[in-house]
């Protein structure tokens, strides 16, 4: 069975050496000293390795079962979910007025990582609830907040998001689910939703569905969509549970992965629903939930890569195969371990350098969310809006790629289920699709986010890189290994943006045909910036006489690898972008 150990030392390094969280002028950050964050992350890691990781294969092999209209989760999930609730892990960053602990979002993000690595399917039950809480918190009425938030924050009740229908996924303007106004101010919701993660289960007393639907007579398309609270069980005025609502499970989807999470077809038959926010403004409320969820899915990408990497490293050190070309390194044994071979090292360094860079990028994204929400910082809000499709799209693409790469280290054993590597690859695969497929993320980045506020935020990002490079010159080795590659990659990204400006207006396909390459190019530049920051922080730590020299030296060597072997991919992406749309659009549909 695979194992998992939370990389708490690296998590602490990012929080304190790179982001310097306890020194930031953001409410609540002054409480995040090393001792506090260390204690939280160590405990999260313990829960992940001792409670959740052993259930990962159980969830994969048993899956969820629909019995008499109720979904039964795999063996051990109920008890583990109770431990998560009792430990307060579901409420870390949520509003203290409704039972939350009020910690910064960056702390919630860091603590979630071990849970996702250990058991991604299990963690989705609380993860989706967190998003639903955020939507109600920002857009619900005071009465709705009082009714639902306390029980949802404690996860006595859980939450879902219901967008997709059989005939529409990304194009939500095509939805047919209707919400008919009732005399008492509620709505009768009728329709079918599919792919609803955690749509039903036996872990909570009630499930609060957030459902997109159209009120008859509203505007056509996406402008006519509203958002509704539709509880599984109606809630009485005193907070107790009342009658079963008109919502039921049609079936559980048979999926490639995340078998431990119940992905359901949900049927709404005149179910009682309550409008959140204004009529026909449902997408605004839903995107509050989805943007948070997209950062969480980006985390899922590298978190699955991380656990796969840990096991691949263990296997590479243990498995004896062949001899080192420079001479036997295990002369007393029949062969050398896989770790001696350069191509195995390349594979593992690809994984390691991505995982650590993506972790820093995600934590920085969470930090920007805190700065935007707690300080009302519009620049931080604009920057995280720009980064969200990159965090989601780039990191889930690469997370799946490196989960497969870790599987490759095992050779034939990687293809055998008992070794567990297949599950990491299968579970990681969904992250590229849900919360907006990655092609849509690329279109959002190029089609909307680059031009947002007149291009202010992407220009601020370029200026951030330029300023960082200018302020950190002076060390020849650091400039050569970190700053110069970052500068070159940033110039590639700016050149791609210039191509879009010069060619996209007269033919939008010239921009959209390059959008996926641009998303990956920007992902590499973001990780390059993270590695430049981490390299500088590690060098500063060594210069100040830090005790754990091996950790910091390893960090610098890993960063050099990324800058030398991964970051030059920006040149390839730029070359593709510069070819425009002609070759992409050349064939008639009938000729594919």
PDB file of N, CA, C and O in Angstrom, residues 257-301:
ATOM      1  N   UNK A 257     -11.942   7.686 -11.739  1.00  0.00           N
ATOM      2  CA  UNK A 257     -11.260   7.818 -10.447  1.00  0.00           C
ATOM      3  C   UNK A 257     -12.164   8.449  -9.417  1.00  0.00           C
ATOM      4  O   UNK A 257     -13.382   8.477  -9.571  1.00  0.00           O
ATOM      5  N   UNK A 258     -11.559   8.959  -8.349  1.00  0.00           N
ATOM      6  CA  UNK A 258     -12.238   9.507  -7.163  1.00  0.00           C
ATOM      7  C   UNK A 258     -13.499   8.699  -6.820  1.00  0.00           C
ATOM      8  O   UNK A 258     -14.571   9.247  -6.583  1.00  0.00           O
ATOM      9  N   UNK A 259     -13.344   7.379  -6.771  1.00  0.00           N
ATOM     10  CA  UNK A 259     -14.483   6.501  -6.506  1.00  0.00           C
ATOM     11  C   UNK A 259     -15.076   6.717  -5.117  1.00  0.00           C
ATOM     12  O   UNK A 259     -16.261   6.455  -4.901  1.00  0.00           O
ATOM     13  N   UNK A 260     -14.257   7.182  -4.181  1.00  0.00           N
ATOM     14  CA  UNK A 260     -14.753   7.387  -2.825  1.00  0.00           C
ATOM     15  C   UNK A 260     -15.668   8.575  -2.684  1.00  0.00           C
ATOM     16  O   UNK A 260     -16.292   8.762  -1.640  1.00  0.00           O
ATOM     17  N   UNK A 261     -15.757   9.404  -3.722  1.00  0.00           N
ATOM     18  CA  UNK A 261     -16.691  10.530  -3.690  1.00  0.00           C
ATOM     19  C   UNK A 261     -17.896  10.209  -4.556  1.00  0.00           C
ATOM     20  O   UNK A 261     -17.753   9.700  -5.669  1.00  0.00           O
ATOM     21  N   UNK A 262     -19.061  10.498  -4.027  1.00  0.00           N
ATOM     22  CA  UNK A 262     -20.307  10.167  -4.727  1.00  0.00           C
ATOM     23  C   UNK A 262     -20.640  11.248  -5.747  1.00  0.00           C
ATOM     24  O   UNK A 262     -21.083  12.339  -5.396  1.00  0.00           O
ATOM     25  N   UNK A 263     -20.393  10.957  -7.012  1.00  0.00           N
ATOM     26  CA  UNK A 263     -20.733  11.872  -8.095  1.00  0.00           C
ATOM     27  C   UNK A 263     -22.101  11.464  -8.624  1.00  0.00           C
ATOM     28  O   UNK A 263     -22.247  10.384  -9.204  1.00  0.00           O
ATOM     29  N   UNK A 264     -23.093  12.313  -8.442  1.00  0.00           N
ATOM     30  CA  UNK A 264     -24.487  11.900  -8.619  1.00  0.00           C
ATOM     31  C   UNK A 264     -25.201  12.644  -9.747  1.00  0.00           C
ATOM     32  O   UNK A 264     -24.881  13.787 -10.067  1.00  0.00           O
ATOM     33  N   UNK A 265     -26.208  11.963 -10.304  1.00  0.00           N
ATOM     34  CA  UNK A 265     -27.256  12.611 -11.092  1.00  0.00           C
ATOM     35  C   UNK A 265     -28.338  13.018 -10.099  1.00  0.00           C
ATOM     36  O   UNK A 265     -28.864  12.173  -9.367  1.00  0.00           O
ATOM     37  N   UNK A 266     -28.665  14.300 -10.058  1.00  0.00           N
ATOM     38  CA  UNK A 266     -29.637  14.810  -9.095  1.00  0.00           C
ATOM     39  C   UNK A 266     -30.903  15.250  -9.820  1.00  0.00           C
ATOM     40  O   UNK A 266     -30.853  16.020 -10.787  1.00  0.00           O
ATOM     41  N   UNK A 267     -32.036  14.757  -9.333  1.00  0.00           N
ATOM     42  CA  UNK A 267     -33.342  15.093  -9.903  1.00  0.00           C
ATOM     43  C   UNK A 267     -34.097  16.023  -8.964  1.00  0.00           C
ATOM     44  O   UNK A 267     -34.263  15.715  -7.769  1.00  0.00           O
ATOM     45  N   UNK A 268     -34.540  17.142  -9.496  1.00  0.00           N
ATOM     46  CA  UNK A 268     -35.317  18.120  -8.730  1.00  0.00           C
ATOM     47  C   UNK A 268     -36.740  18.132  -9.277  1.00  0.00           C
ATOM     48  O   UNK A 268     -36.968  18.455 -10.446  1.00  0.00           O
ATOM     49  N   UNK A 269     -37.693  17.754  -8.438  1.00  0.00           N
ATOM     50  CA  UNK A 269     -39.089  17.612  -8.852  1.00  0.00           C
ATOM     51  C   UNK A 269     -39.957  18.567  -8.034  1.00  0.00           C
ATOM     52  O   UNK A 269     -40.564  18.177  -7.028  1.00  0.00           O
ATOM     53  N   UNK A 270     -39.979  19.820  -8.436  1.00  0.00           N
ATOM     54  CA  UNK A 270     -40.714  20.822  -7.666  1.00  0.00           C
ATOM     55  C   UNK A 270     -40.137  21.036  -6.284  1.00  0.00           C
ATOM     56  O   UNK A 270     -40.866  21.379  -5.342  1.00  0.00           O
ATOM     57  N   UNK A 271     -38.839  20.851  -6.148  1.00  0.00           N
ATOM     58  CA  UNK A 271     -38.184  20.993  -4.842  1.00  0.00           C
ATOM     59  C   UNK A 271     -38.243  22.445  -4.371  1.00  0.00           C
ATOM     60  O   UNK A 271     -38.130  23.382  -5.175  1.00  0.00           O
ATOM     61  N   UNK A 272     -38.405  22.624  -3.079  1.00  0.00           N
ATOM     62  CA  UNK A 272     -38.451  23.973  -2.510  1.00  0.00           C
ATOM     63  C   UNK A 272     -37.058  24.572  -2.496  1.00  0.00           C
ATOM     64  O   UNK A 272     -36.122  23.986  -1.933  1.00  0.00           O
ATOM     65  N   UNK A 273     -36.924  25.728  -3.111  1.00  0.00           N
ATOM     66  CA  UNK A 273     -35.644  26.425  -3.153  1.00  0.00           C
ATOM     67  C   UNK A 273     -35.793  27.861  -2.721  1.00  0.00           C
ATOM     68  O   UNK A 273     -36.897  28.437  -2.749  1.00  0.00           O
ATOM     69  N   UNK A 274     -34.683  28.461  -2.315  1.00  0.00           N
ATOM     70  CA  UNK A 274     -34.685  29.839  -1.815  1.00  0.00           C
ATOM     71  C   UNK A 274     -33.627  30.635  -2.574  1.00  0.00           C
ATOM     72  O   UNK A 274     -32.454  30.242  -2.624  1.00  0.00           O
ATOM     73  N   UNK A 275     -34.037  31.735  -3.152  1.00  0.00           N
ATOM     74  CA  UNK A 275     -33.155  32.549  -3.974  1.00  0.00           C
ATOM     75  C   UNK A 275     -32.004  33.112  -3.146  1.00  0.00           C
ATOM     76  O   UNK A 275     -32.204  33.654  -2.063  1.00  0.00           O
ATOM     77  N   UNK A 276     -30.779  32.988  -3.674  1.00  0.00           N
ATOM     78  CA  UNK A 276     -29.609  33.654  -3.082  1.00  0.00           C
ATOM     79  C   UNK A 276     -29.325  34.908  -3.900  1.00  0.00           C
ATOM     80  O   UNK A 276     -29.145  34.836  -5.114  1.00  0.00           O
ATOM     81  N   UNK A 277     -29.271  36.042  -3.236  1.00  0.00           N
ATOM     82  CA  UNK A 277     -28.979  37.281  -3.947  1.00  0.00           C
ATOM     83  C   UNK A 277     -30.136  37.706  -4.822  1.00  0.00           C
ATOM     84  O   UNK A 277     -31.308  37.437  -4.536  1.00  0.00           O
ATOM     85  N   UNK A 278     -29.813  38.352  -5.919  1.00  0.00           N
ATOM     86  CA  UNK A 278     -30.837  38.910  -6.808  1.00  0.00           C
ATOM     87  C   UNK A 278     -31.224  37.924  -7.899  1.00  0.00           C
ATOM     88  O   UNK A 278     -30.450  37.051  -8.287  1.00  0.00           O
ATOM     89  N   UNK A 279     -32.460  38.112  -8.407  1.00  0.00           N
ATOM     90  CA  UNK A 279     -32.889  37.331  -9.563  1.00  0.00           C
ATOM     91  C   UNK A 279     -31.952  37.581 -10.745  1.00  0.00           C
ATOM     92  O   UNK A 279     -31.488  38.706 -10.958  1.00  0.00           O
ATOM     93  N   UNK A 280     -31.689  36.520 -11.492  1.00  0.00           N
ATOM     94  CA  UNK A 280     -30.902  36.587 -12.731  1.00  0.00           C
ATOM     95  C   UNK A 280     -29.443  36.997 -12.504  1.00  0.00           C
ATOM     96  O   UNK A 280     -28.746  37.353 -13.450  1.00  0.00           O
ATOM     97  N   UNK A 281     -28.991  36.932 -11.247  1.00  0.00           N
ATOM     98  CA  UNK A 281     -27.592  37.250 -10.936  1.00  0.00           C
ATOM     99  C   UNK A 281     -26.883  36.034 -10.337  1.00  0.00           C
ATOM    100  O   UNK A 281     -25.948  36.162  -9.547  1.00  0.00           O
ATOM    101  N   UNK A 282     -27.334  34.857 -10.742  1.00  0.00           N
ATOM    102  CA  UNK A 282     -26.811  33.638 -10.125  1.00  0.00           C
ATOM    103  C   UNK A 282     -25.357  33.353 -10.428  1.00  0.00           C
ATOM    104  O   UNK A 282     -24.640  32.793  -9.592  1.00  0.00           O
ATOM    105  N   UNK A 283     -24.901  33.730 -11.621  1.00  0.00           N
ATOM    106  CA  UNK A 283     -23.520  33.418 -11.969  1.00  0.00           C
ATOM    107  C   UNK A 283     -22.530  34.204 -11.119  1.00  0.00           C
ATOM    108  O   UNK A 283     -21.447  33.712 -10.799  1.00  0.00           O
ATOM    109  N   UNK A 284     -22.889  35.408 -10.738  1.00  0.00           N
ATOM    110  CA  UNK A 284     -22.011  36.194  -9.877  1.00  0.00           C
ATOM    111  C   UNK A 284     -21.807  35.488  -8.536  1.00  0.00           C
ATOM    112  O   UNK A 284     -20.679  35.396  -8.027  1.00  0.00           O
ATOM    113  N   UNK A 285     -22.894  34.967  -7.975  1.00  0.00           N
ATOM    114  CA  UNK A 285     -22.799  34.253  -6.704  1.00  0.00           C
ATOM    115  C   UNK A 285     -22.079  32.918  -6.876  1.00  0.00           C
ATOM    116  O   UNK A 285     -21.251  32.525  -6.043  1.00  0.00           O
ATOM    117  N   UNK A 286     -22.372  32.211  -7.981  1.00  0.00           N
ATOM    118  CA  UNK A 286     -21.736  30.921  -8.190  1.00  0.00           C
ATOM    119  C   UNK A 286     -20.238  31.068  -8.428  1.00  0.00           C
ATOM    120  O   UNK A 286     -19.446  30.231  -7.994  1.00  0.00           O
ATOM    121  N   UNK A 287     -19.833  32.144  -9.088  1.00  0.00           N
ATOM    122  CA  UNK A 287     -18.402  32.311  -9.357  1.00  0.00           C
ATOM    123  C   UNK A 287     -17.621  32.636  -8.093  1.00  0.00           C
ATOM    124  O   UNK A 287     -16.409  32.386  -8.034  1.00  0.00           O
ATOM    125  N   UNK A 288     -18.282  33.176  -7.078  1.00  0.00           N
ATOM    126  CA  UNK A 288     -17.618  33.318  -5.782  1.00  0.00           C
ATOM    127  C   UNK A 288     -17.169  31.948  -5.289  1.00  0.00           C
ATOM    128  O   UNK A 288     -16.060  31.782  -4.775  1.00  0.00           O
ATOM    129  N   UNK A 289     -18.010  30.973  -5.489  1.00  0.00           N
ATOM    130  CA  UNK A 289     -17.716  29.595  -5.089  1.00  0.00           C
ATOM    131  C   UNK A 289     -16.709  28.959  -6.048  1.00  0.00           C
ATOM    132  O   UNK A 289     -15.766  28.292  -5.641  1.00  0.00           O
ATOM    133  N   UNK A 290     -16.893  29.194  -7.333  1.00  0.00           N
ATOM    134  CA  UNK A 290     -16.064  28.521  -8.329  1.00  0.00           C
ATOM    135  C   UNK A 290     -14.630  29.029  -8.328  1.00  0.00           C
ATOM    136  O   UNK A 290     -13.691  28.251  -8.530  1.00  0.00           O
ATOM    137  N   UNK A 291     -14.415  30.328  -8.122  1.00  0.00           N
ATOM    138  CA  UNK A 291     -13.048  30.838  -8.119  1.00  0.00           C
ATOM    139  C   UNK A 291     -12.247  30.263  -6.961  1.00  0.00           C
ATOM    140  O   UNK A 291     -11.075  29.922  -7.113  1.00  0.00           O
ATOM    141  N   UNK A 292     -12.884  30.155  -5.797  1.00  0.00           N
ATOM    142  CA  UNK A 292     -12.229  29.494  -4.671  1.00  0.00           C
ATOM    143  C   UNK A 292     -11.971  28.029  -5.003  1.00  0.00           C
ATOM    144  O   UNK A 292     -10.888  27.495  -4.741  1.00  0.00           O
ATOM    145  N   UNK A 293     -12.983  27.390  -5.617  1.00  0.00           N
ATOM    146  CA  UNK A 293     -12.842  25.982  -5.952  1.00  0.00           C
ATOM    147  C   UNK A 293     -11.720  25.760  -6.963  1.00  0.00           C
ATOM    148  O   UNK A 293     -11.024  24.737  -6.921  1.00  0.00           O
ATOM    149  N   UNK A 294     -11.512  26.694  -7.867  1.00  0.00           N
ATOM    150  CA  UNK A 294     -10.473  26.526  -8.882  1.00  0.00           C
ATOM    151  C   UNK A 294      -9.083  26.558  -8.275  1.00  0.00           C
ATOM    152  O   UNK A 294      -8.189  25.840  -8.722  1.00  0.00           O
ATOM    153  N   UNK A 295      -8.871  27.383  -7.269  1.00  0.00           N
ATOM    154  CA  UNK A 295      -7.590  27.326  -6.571  1.00  0.00           C
ATOM    155  C   UNK A 295      -7.441  25.985  -5.866  1.00  0.00           C
ATOM    156  O   UNK A 295      -6.365  25.381  -5.880  1.00  0.00           O
ATOM    157  N   UNK A 296      -8.543  25.497  -5.273  1.00  0.00           N
ATOM    158  CA  UNK A 296      -8.503  24.195  -4.617  1.00  0.00           C
ATOM    159  C   UNK A 296      -8.226  23.065  -5.580  1.00  0.00           C
ATOM    160  O   UNK A 296      -7.532  22.096  -5.245  1.00  0.00           O
ATOM    161  N   UNK A 297      -8.739  23.160  -6.805  1.00  0.00           N
ATOM    162  CA  UNK A 297      -8.478  22.126  -7.801  1.00  0.00           C
ATOM    163  C   UNK A 297      -7.027  22.207  -8.278  1.00  0.00           C
ATOM    164  O   UNK A 297      -6.383  21.183  -8.510  1.00  0.00           O
ATOM    165  N   UNK A 298      -6.495  23.429  -8.411  1.00  0.00           N
ATOM    166  CA  UNK A 298      -5.076  23.559  -8.718  1.00  0.00           C
ATOM    167  C   UNK A 298      -4.214  22.898  -7.664  1.00  0.00           C
ATOM    168  O   UNK A 298      -3.202  22.255  -7.975  1.00  0.00           O
ATOM    169  N   UNK A 299      -4.630  23.027  -6.409  1.00  0.00           N
ATOM    170  CA  UNK A 299      -3.945  22.335  -5.318  1.00  0.00           C
ATOM    171  C   UNK A 299      -4.056  20.821  -5.490  1.00  0.00           C
ATOM    172  O   UNK A 299      -3.083  20.086  -5.267  1.00  0.00           O
ATOM    173  N   UNK A 300      -5.233  20.340  -5.874  1.00  0.00           N
ATOM    174  CA  UNK A 300      -5.394  18.903  -6.104  1.00  0.00           C
ATOM    175  C   UNK A 300      -4.387  18.403  -7.135  1.00  0.00           C
ATOM    176  O   UNK A 300      -3.849  17.298  -7.005  1.00  0.00           O
ATOM    177  N   UNK A 301      -4.133  19.215  -8.179  1.00  0.00           N
ATOM    178  CA  UNK A 301      -3.202  18.803  -9.213  1.00  0.00           C
ATOM    179  C   UNK A 301      -1.839  18.465  -8.649  1.00  0.00           C
ATOM    180  O   UNK A 301      -1.315  17.366  -8.860  1.00  0.00           O
TER     181      UNK A 301
END
